[in-house]
mmCIF file of the C-alpha atoms, coordinates in Angstrom:
data_MODEL
# 
_entry.id   MODEL 
# 
loop_
_atom_site.group_PDB 
_atom_site.id 
_atom_site.type_symbol 
_atom_site.label_atom_id 
_atom_site.label_alt_id 
_atom_site.label_comp_id 
_atom_site.label_asym_id 
_atom_site.label_entity_id 
_atom_site.label_seq_id 
_atom_site.pdbx_PDB_ins_code 
_atom_site.Cartn_x 
_atom_site.Cartn_y 
_atom_site.Cartn_z 
_atom_site.occupancy 
_atom_site.B_iso_or_equiv 
_atom_site.pdbx_formal_charge 
_atom_site.auth_seq_id 
_atom_site.auth_comp_id 
_atom_site.auth_asym_id 
_atom_site.auth_atom_id 
_atom_site.pdbx_PDB_model_num 
ATOM 1   C CA . UNK A 1 1   ? 8.600   -15.202 -3.870  1.00 0.00 ? 1   UNK A CA 1 
ATOM 2   C CA . UNK A 1 2   ? 5.497   -13.033 -3.865  1.00 0.00 ? 2   UNK A CA 1 
ATOM 3   C CA . UNK A 1 3   ? 5.365   -9.696  -2.072  1.00 0.00 ? 3   UNK A CA 1 
ATOM 4   C CA . UNK A 1 4   ? 3.116   -9.726  1.036   1.00 0.00 ? 4   UNK A CA 1 
ATOM 5   C CA . UNK A 1 5   ? 0.454   -7.088  1.560   1.00 0.00 ? 5   UNK A CA 1 
ATOM 6   C CA . UNK A 1 6   ? -0.812  -6.041  4.974   1.00 0.00 ? 6   UNK A CA 1 
ATOM 7   C CA . UNK A 1 7   ? 0.545   -6.858  8.398   1.00 0.00 ? 7   UNK A CA 1 
ATOM 8   C CA . UNK A 1 8   ? 0.038   -9.598  10.935  1.00 0.00 ? 8   UNK A CA 1 
ATOM 9   C CA . UNK A 1 9   ? -3.058  -11.772 10.526  1.00 0.00 ? 9   UNK A CA 1 
ATOM 10  C CA . UNK A 1 10  ? -4.278  -9.823  7.479   1.00 0.00 ? 10  UNK A CA 1 
ATOM 11  C CA . UNK A 1 11  ? -1.150  -10.586 5.417   1.00 0.00 ? 11  UNK A CA 1 
ATOM 12  C CA . UNK A 1 12  ? -2.207  -11.534 1.877   1.00 0.00 ? 12  UNK A CA 1 
ATOM 13  C CA . UNK A 1 13  ? 0.170   -12.424 -0.934  1.00 0.00 ? 13  UNK A CA 1 
ATOM 14  C CA . UNK A 1 14  ? -0.224  -12.773 -4.676  1.00 0.00 ? 14  UNK A CA 1 
ATOM 15  C CA . UNK A 1 15  ? 0.300   -16.531 -4.191  1.00 0.00 ? 15  UNK A CA 1 
ATOM 16  C CA . UNK A 1 16  ? -2.702  -16.658 -1.822  1.00 0.00 ? 16  UNK A CA 1 
ATOM 17  C CA . UNK A 1 17  ? -4.870  -14.874 -4.366  1.00 0.00 ? 17  UNK A CA 1 
ATOM 18  C CA . UNK A 1 18  ? -3.883  -17.175 -7.223  1.00 0.00 ? 18  UNK A CA 1 
ATOM 19  C CA . UNK A 1 19  ? -4.331  -20.233 -4.988  1.00 0.00 ? 19  UNK A CA 1 
ATOM 20  C CA . UNK A 1 20  ? -7.882  -19.121 -4.187  1.00 0.00 ? 20  UNK A CA 1 
ATOM 21  C CA . UNK A 1 21  ? -8.668  -18.889 -7.884  1.00 0.00 ? 21  UNK A CA 1 
ATOM 22  C CA . UNK A 1 22  ? -7.231  -22.354 -8.666  1.00 0.00 ? 22  UNK A CA 1 
ATOM 23  C CA . UNK A 1 23  ? -9.637  -25.297 -9.064  1.00 0.00 ? 23  UNK A CA 1 
ATOM 24  C CA . UNK A 1 24  ? -10.257 -27.394 -5.955  1.00 0.00 ? 24  UNK A CA 1 
ATOM 25  C CA . UNK A 1 25  ? -9.039  -30.977 -5.687  1.00 0.00 ? 25  UNK A CA 1 
ATOM 26  C CA . UNK A 1 26  ? -12.604 -32.257 -5.207  1.00 0.00 ? 26  UNK A CA 1 
ATOM 27  C CA . UNK A 1 27  ? -13.579 -31.031 -8.651  1.00 0.00 ? 27  UNK A CA 1 
ATOM 28  C CA . UNK A 1 28  ? -11.287 -33.482 -10.451 1.00 0.00 ? 28  UNK A CA 1 
ATOM 29  C CA . UNK A 1 29  ? -8.126  -33.259 -12.482 1.00 0.00 ? 29  UNK A CA 1 
ATOM 30  C CA . UNK A 1 30  ? -7.306  -30.993 -15.388 1.00 0.00 ? 30  UNK A CA 1 
ATOM 31  C CA . UNK A 1 31  ? -8.312  -32.035 -18.906 1.00 0.00 ? 31  UNK A CA 1 
ATOM 32  C CA . UNK A 1 32  ? -5.892  -31.915 -21.843 1.00 0.00 ? 32  UNK A CA 1 
ATOM 33  C CA . UNK A 1 33  ? -7.052  -28.401 -22.780 1.00 0.00 ? 33  UNK A CA 1 
ATOM 34  C CA . UNK A 1 34  ? -6.310  -27.034 -19.275 1.00 0.00 ? 34  UNK A CA 1 
ATOM 35  C CA . UNK A 1 35  ? -9.893  -26.863 -18.002 1.00 0.00 ? 35  UNK A CA 1 
ATOM 36  C CA . UNK A 1 36  ? -10.978 -28.668 -14.804 1.00 0.00 ? 36  UNK A CA 1 
ATOM 37  C CA . UNK A 1 37  ? -12.599 -32.056 -15.291 1.00 0.00 ? 37  UNK A CA 1 
ATOM 38  C CA . UNK A 1 38  ? -16.163 -31.615 -14.028 1.00 0.00 ? 38  UNK A CA 1 
ATOM 39  C CA . UNK A 1 39  ? -17.602 -34.989 -15.009 1.00 0.00 ? 39  UNK A CA 1 
ATOM 40  C CA . UNK A 1 40  ? -19.890 -36.266 -12.271 1.00 0.00 ? 40  UNK A CA 1 
ATOM 41  C CA . UNK A 1 41  ? -20.050 -32.893 -10.485 1.00 0.00 ? 41  UNK A CA 1 
ATOM 42  C CA . UNK A 1 42  ? -23.491 -31.308 -10.166 1.00 0.00 ? 42  UNK A CA 1 
ATOM 43  C CA . UNK A 1 43  ? -24.254 -27.783 -11.296 1.00 0.00 ? 43  UNK A CA 1 
ATOM 44  C CA . UNK A 1 44  ? -25.112 -26.912 -7.692  1.00 0.00 ? 44  UNK A CA 1 
ATOM 45  C CA . UNK A 1 45  ? -21.665 -28.030 -6.520  1.00 0.00 ? 45  UNK A CA 1 
ATOM 46  C CA . UNK A 1 46  ? -19.990 -26.074 -9.316  1.00 0.00 ? 46  UNK A CA 1 
ATOM 47  C CA . UNK A 1 47  ? -21.962 -22.926 -8.472  1.00 0.00 ? 47  UNK A CA 1 
ATOM 48  C CA . UNK A 1 48  ? -21.142 -23.420 -4.797  1.00 0.00 ? 48  UNK A CA 1 
ATOM 49  C CA . UNK A 1 49  ? -17.422 -23.668 -5.577  1.00 0.00 ? 49  UNK A CA 1 
ATOM 50  C CA . UNK A 1 50  ? -17.549 -20.610 -7.833  1.00 0.00 ? 50  UNK A CA 1 
ATOM 51  C CA . UNK A 1 51  ? -19.448 -18.657 -5.178  1.00 0.00 ? 51  UNK A CA 1 
ATOM 52  C CA . UNK A 1 52  ? -16.967 -19.679 -2.471  1.00 0.00 ? 52  UNK A CA 1 
ATOM 53  C CA . UNK A 1 53  ? -13.974 -18.840 -4.670  1.00 0.00 ? 53  UNK A CA 1 
ATOM 54  C CA . UNK A 1 54  ? -15.421 -15.445 -5.590  1.00 0.00 ? 54  UNK A CA 1 
ATOM 55  C CA . UNK A 1 55  ? -16.139 -14.709 -1.945  1.00 0.00 ? 55  UNK A CA 1 
ATOM 56  C CA . UNK A 1 56  ? -12.574 -15.628 -0.979  1.00 0.00 ? 56  UNK A CA 1 
ATOM 57  C CA . UNK A 1 57  ? -11.139 -13.587 -3.835  1.00 0.00 ? 57  UNK A CA 1 
ATOM 58  C CA . UNK A 1 58  ? -13.254 -10.535 -2.940  1.00 0.00 ? 58  UNK A CA 1 
ATOM 59  C CA . UNK A 1 59  ? -12.221 -10.797 0.720   1.00 0.00 ? 59  UNK A CA 1 
ATOM 60  C CA . UNK A 1 60  ? -8.558  -10.985 -0.247  1.00 0.00 ? 60  UNK A CA 1 
ATOM 61  C CA . UNK A 1 61  ? -8.900  -8.058  -2.660  1.00 0.00 ? 61  UNK A CA 1 
ATOM 62  C CA . UNK A 1 62  ? -10.527 -6.022  0.115   1.00 0.00 ? 62  UNK A CA 1 
ATOM 63  C CA . UNK A 1 63  ? -7.665  -6.869  2.485   1.00 0.00 ? 63  UNK A CA 1 
ATOM 64  C CA . UNK A 1 64  ? -5.159  -5.894  -0.199  1.00 0.00 ? 64  UNK A CA 1 
ATOM 65  C CA . UNK A 1 65  ? -6.946  -2.579  -0.782  1.00 0.00 ? 65  UNK A CA 1 
ATOM 66  C CA . UNK A 1 66  ? -6.995  -1.885  2.966   1.00 0.00 ? 66  UNK A CA 1 
ATOM 67  C CA . UNK A 1 67  ? -3.269  -2.596  3.254   1.00 0.00 ? 67  UNK A CA 1 
ATOM 68  C CA . UNK A 1 68  ? -2.474  -0.335  0.292   1.00 0.00 ? 68  UNK A CA 1 
ATOM 69  C CA . UNK A 1 69  ? -4.656  2.474   1.650   1.00 0.00 ? 69  UNK A CA 1 
ATOM 70  C CA . UNK A 1 70  ? -3.036  2.176   5.071   1.00 0.00 ? 70  UNK A CA 1 
ATOM 71  C CA . UNK A 1 71  ? 0.420   2.489   3.504   1.00 0.00 ? 71  UNK A CA 1 
ATOM 72  C CA . UNK A 1 72  ? -0.601  5.494   1.407   1.00 0.00 ? 72  UNK A CA 1 
ATOM 73  C CA . UNK A 1 73  ? -2.275  7.162   4.411   1.00 0.00 ? 73  UNK A CA 1 
ATOM 74  C CA . UNK A 1 74  ? 0.926   6.765   6.417   1.00 0.00 ? 74  UNK A CA 1 
ATOM 75  C CA . UNK A 1 75  ? 2.937   8.407   3.620   1.00 0.00 ? 75  UNK A CA 1 
ATOM 76  C CA . UNK A 1 76  ? 0.401   11.234  3.374   1.00 0.00 ? 76  UNK A CA 1 
ATOM 77  C CA . UNK A 1 77  ? 0.542   11.737  7.156   1.00 0.00 ? 77  UNK A CA 1 
ATOM 78  C CA . UNK A 1 78  ? 4.322   11.993  7.104   1.00 0.00 ? 78  UNK A CA 1 
ATOM 79  C CA . UNK A 1 79  ? 4.179   14.476  4.227   1.00 0.00 ? 79  UNK A CA 1 
ATOM 80  C CA . UNK A 1 80  ? 1.555   16.587  6.005   1.00 0.00 ? 80  UNK A CA 1 
ATOM 81  C CA . UNK A 1 81  ? 3.666   16.587  9.168   1.00 0.00 ? 81  UNK A CA 1 
ATOM 82  C CA . UNK A 1 82  ? 6.691   17.760  7.224   1.00 0.00 ? 82  UNK A CA 1 
ATOM 83  C CA . UNK A 1 83  ? 4.650   20.521  5.559   1.00 0.00 ? 83  UNK A CA 1 
ATOM 84  C CA . UNK A 1 84  ? 3.388   21.602  8.986   1.00 0.00 ? 84  UNK A CA 1 
ATOM 85  C CA . UNK A 1 85  ? 6.962   21.741  10.271  1.00 0.00 ? 85  UNK A CA 1 
ATOM 86  C CA . UNK A 1 86  ? 8.007   23.752  7.218   1.00 0.00 ? 86  UNK A CA 1 
ATOM 87  C CA . UNK A 1 87  ? 5.157   26.204  7.838   1.00 0.00 ? 87  UNK A CA 1 
ATOM 88  C CA . UNK A 1 88  ? 6.206   26.654  11.461  1.00 0.00 ? 88  UNK A CA 1 
ATOM 89  C CA . UNK A 1 89  ? 9.852   27.151  10.435  1.00 0.00 ? 89  UNK A CA 1 
ATOM 90  C CA . UNK A 1 90  ? 8.733   29.689  7.825   1.00 0.00 ? 90  UNK A CA 1 
ATOM 91  C CA . UNK A 1 91  ? 6.725   31.541  10.474  1.00 0.00 ? 91  UNK A CA 1 
ATOM 92  C CA . UNK A 1 92  ? 9.763   31.723  12.748  1.00 0.00 ? 92  UNK A CA 1 
ATOM 93  C CA . UNK A 1 93  ? 11.902  32.912  9.818   1.00 0.00 ? 93  UNK A CA 1 
ATOM 94  C CA . UNK A 1 94  ? 9.504   35.751  9.073   1.00 0.00 ? 94  UNK A CA 1 
ATOM 95  C CA . UNK A 1 95  ? 9.307   36.633  12.774  1.00 0.00 ? 95  UNK A CA 1 
ATOM 96  C CA . UNK A 1 96  ? 13.088  36.857  13.181  1.00 0.00 ? 96  UNK A CA 1 
ATOM 97  C CA . UNK A 1 97  ? 13.549  38.718  9.895   1.00 0.00 ? 97  UNK A CA 1 
ATOM 98  C CA . UNK A 1 98  ? 10.951  41.224  11.126  1.00 0.00 ? 98  UNK A CA 1 
ATOM 99  C CA . UNK A 1 99  ? 12.852  41.599  14.399  1.00 0.00 ? 99  UNK A CA 1 
ATOM 100 C CA . UNK A 1 100 ? 16.099  42.071  12.461  1.00 0.00 ? 100 UNK A CA 1 
ATOM 101 C CA . UNK A 1 101 ? 14.479  44.753  10.284  1.00 0.00 ? 101 UNK A CA 1 
ATOM 102 C CA . UNK A 1 102 ? 13.149  46.450  13.399  1.00 0.00 ? 102 UNK A CA 1 
ATOM 103 C CA . UNK A 1 103 ? 16.622  46.401  14.998  1.00 0.00 ? 103 UNK A CA 1 
ATOM 104 C CA . UNK A 1 104 ? 18.234  47.729  11.813  1.00 0.00 ? 104 UNK A CA 1 
ATOM 105 C CA . UNK A 1 105 ? 15.728  50.575  11.575  1.00 0.00 ? 105 UNK A CA 1 
ATOM 106 C CA . UNK A 1 106 ? 16.106  51.249  15.320  1.00 0.00 ? 106 UNK A CA 1 
ATOM 107 C CA . UNK A 1 107 ? 19.801  52.020  14.776  1.00 0.00 ? 107 UNK A CA 1 
ATOM 108 C CA . UNK A 1 108 ? 18.820  54.898  12.464  1.00 0.00 ? 108 UNK A CA 1 
ATOM 109 C CA . UNK A 1 109 ? 15.552  56.127  14.058  1.00 0.00 ? 109 UNK A CA 1 
ATOM 110 C CA . UNK A 1 110 ? 13.878  55.731  17.480  1.00 0.00 ? 110 UNK A CA 1 
ATOM 111 C CA . UNK A 1 111 ? 12.864  52.087  18.255  1.00 0.00 ? 111 UNK A CA 1 
ATOM 112 C CA . UNK A 1 112 ? 9.161   52.925  18.568  1.00 0.00 ? 112 UNK A CA 1 
ATOM 113 C CA . UNK A 1 113 ? 9.028   54.382  15.071  1.00 0.00 ? 113 UNK A CA 1 
ATOM 114 C CA . UNK A 1 114 ? 11.009  51.433  13.694  1.00 0.00 ? 114 UNK A CA 1 
ATOM 115 C CA . UNK A 1 115 ? 8.508   48.985  15.226  1.00 0.00 ? 115 UNK A CA 1 
ATOM 116 C CA . UNK A 1 116 ? 5.620   51.016  13.768  1.00 0.00 ? 116 UNK A CA 1 
ATOM 117 C CA . UNK A 1 117 ? 7.165   50.917  10.269  1.00 0.00 ? 117 UNK A CA 1 
ATOM 118 C CA . UNK A 1 118 ? 7.585   47.100  10.446  1.00 0.00 ? 118 UNK A CA 1 
ATOM 119 C CA . UNK A 1 119 ? 3.995   46.739  11.722  1.00 0.00 ? 119 UNK A CA 1 
ATOM 120 C CA . UNK A 1 120 ? 2.652   48.924  8.872   1.00 0.00 ? 120 UNK A CA 1 
ATOM 121 C CA . UNK A 1 121 ? 4.550   46.830  6.295   1.00 0.00 ? 121 UNK A CA 1 
ATOM 122 C CA . UNK A 1 122 ? 2.964   43.660  7.728   1.00 0.00 ? 122 UNK A CA 1 
ATOM 123 C CA . UNK A 1 123 ? -0.429  45.370  7.796   1.00 0.00 ? 123 UNK A CA 1 
ATOM 124 C CA . UNK A 1 124 ? -0.130  46.164  4.079   1.00 0.00 ? 124 UNK A CA 1 
ATOM 125 C CA . UNK A 1 125 ? 0.883   42.543  3.339   1.00 0.00 ? 125 UNK A CA 1 
ATOM 126 C CA . UNK A 1 126 ? -2.099  41.280  5.379   1.00 0.00 ? 126 UNK A CA 1 
ATOM 127 C CA . UNK A 1 127 ? -4.484  43.645  3.559   1.00 0.00 ? 127 UNK A CA 1 
ATOM 128 C CA . UNK A 1 128 ? -3.272  42.621  0.107   1.00 0.00 ? 128 UNK A CA 1 
ATOM 129 C CA . UNK A 1 129 ? -3.540  38.910  0.996   1.00 0.00 ? 129 UNK A CA 1 
ATOM 130 C CA . UNK A 1 130 ? -7.046  39.477  2.413   1.00 0.00 ? 130 UNK A CA 1 
ATOM 131 C CA . UNK A 1 131 ? -8.283  41.197  -0.749  1.00 0.00 ? 131 UNK A CA 1 
ATOM 132 C CA . UNK A 1 132 ? -6.735  38.562  -3.019  1.00 0.00 ? 132 UNK A CA 1 
ATOM 133 C CA . UNK A 1 133 ? -8.118  35.698  -0.891  1.00 0.00 ? 133 UNK A CA 1 
ATOM 134 C CA . UNK A 1 134 ? -11.634 37.179  -0.824  1.00 0.00 ? 134 UNK A CA 1 
ATOM 135 C CA . UNK A 1 135 ? -11.521 37.666  -4.602  1.00 0.00 ? 135 UNK A CA 1 
ATOM 136 C CA . UNK A 1 136 ? -10.427 34.042  -5.064  1.00 0.00 ? 136 UNK A CA 1 
ATOM 137 C CA . UNK A 1 137 ? -13.187 32.738  -2.762  1.00 0.00 ? 137 UNK A CA 1 
ATOM 138 C CA . UNK A 1 138 ? -15.836 34.632  -4.709  1.00 0.00 ? 138 UNK A CA 1 
ATOM 139 C CA . UNK A 1 139 ? -14.918 32.578  -7.795  1.00 0.00 ? 139 UNK A CA 1 
ATOM 140 C CA . UNK A 1 140 ? -15.660 29.263  -6.008  1.00 0.00 ? 140 UNK A CA 1 
ATOM 141 C CA . UNK A 1 141 ? -18.800 27.538  -7.254  1.00 0.00 ? 141 UNK A CA 1 
ATOM 142 C CA . UNK A 1 142 ? -20.139 25.105  -4.624  1.00 0.00 ? 142 UNK A CA 1 
ATOM 143 C CA . UNK A 1 143 ? -22.449 23.462  -7.160  1.00 0.00 ? 143 UNK A CA 1 
ATOM 144 C CA . UNK A 1 144 ? -20.835 20.474  -8.943  1.00 0.00 ? 144 UNK A CA 1 
ATOM 145 C CA . UNK A 1 145 ? -21.703 21.590  -12.478 1.00 0.00 ? 145 UNK A CA 1 
ATOM 146 C CA . UNK A 1 146 ? -20.395 18.541  -14.363 1.00 0.00 ? 146 UNK A CA 1 
ATOM 147 C CA . UNK A 1 147 ? -22.189 16.138  -12.029 1.00 0.00 ? 147 UNK A CA 1 
ATOM 148 C CA . UNK A 1 148 ? -25.461 18.039  -12.363 1.00 0.00 ? 148 UNK A CA 1 
ATOM 149 C CA . UNK A 1 149 ? -25.071 18.069  -16.153 1.00 0.00 ? 149 UNK A CA 1 
ATOM 150 C CA . UNK A 1 150 ? -24.405 14.316  -16.238 1.00 0.00 ? 150 UNK A CA 1 
ATOM 151 C CA . UNK A 1 151 ? -27.344 13.569  -13.968 1.00 0.00 ? 151 UNK A CA 1 
ATOM 152 C CA . UNK A 1 152 ? -29.644 15.621  -16.196 1.00 0.00 ? 152 UNK A CA 1 
ATOM 153 C CA . UNK A 1 153 ? -28.594 13.516  -19.195 1.00 0.00 ? 153 UNK A CA 1 
ATOM 154 C CA . UNK A 1 154 ? -29.548 10.278  -17.442 1.00 0.00 ? 154 UNK A CA 1 
ATOM 155 C CA . UNK A 1 155 ? -32.738 11.058  -15.495 1.00 0.00 ? 155 UNK A CA 1 
ATOM 156 C CA . UNK A 1 156 ? -34.012 7.492   -15.588 1.00 0.00 ? 156 UNK A CA 1 
ATOM 157 C CA . UNK A 1 157 ? -31.010 6.202   -13.691 1.00 0.00 ? 157 UNK A CA 1 
ATOM 158 C CA . UNK A 1 158 ? -31.444 8.650   -10.827 1.00 0.00 ? 158 UNK A CA 1 
ATOM 159 C CA . UNK A 1 159 ? -35.163 9.266   -10.452 1.00 0.00 ? 159 UNK A CA 1 
ATOM 160 C CA . UNK A 1 160 ? -37.941 6.667   -10.411 1.00 0.00 ? 160 UNK A CA 1 
ATOM 161 C CA . UNK A 1 161 ? -40.032 6.556   -13.576 1.00 0.00 ? 161 UNK A CA 1 
# 
């Protein structure tokens, strides 16, 4: 049994694809060497059959590609949702650890000073991340160098002569 692709009316199977590529009954039987018997069939009819078969095959391949992309997009969406949830949980973890540090410091020094110490620590972390992020962004080159190089090698294919 072949595995179906897609859902509902767009369901396409490997059997459907191979059936579309098989010779039609109107074209005659198979010869001894496995080729369709085309005696008495005009070239126009043969080209029409080939064109129709190719059209059907391309349509089915497109449906298969759509079904595969839909499945992969759903998996990517689930993964992104899980990463978003992990980011939120991480944020809450950092928040509560900061509150715990503040409470621990507040048992040794006044609460206001403890809160200020925790805030300064987070300010230093934010500053370091800002400097590192800005440095990283300065290394980004928005120009696609390899594409430009390739296009310069083949000017006739891109620009009119």
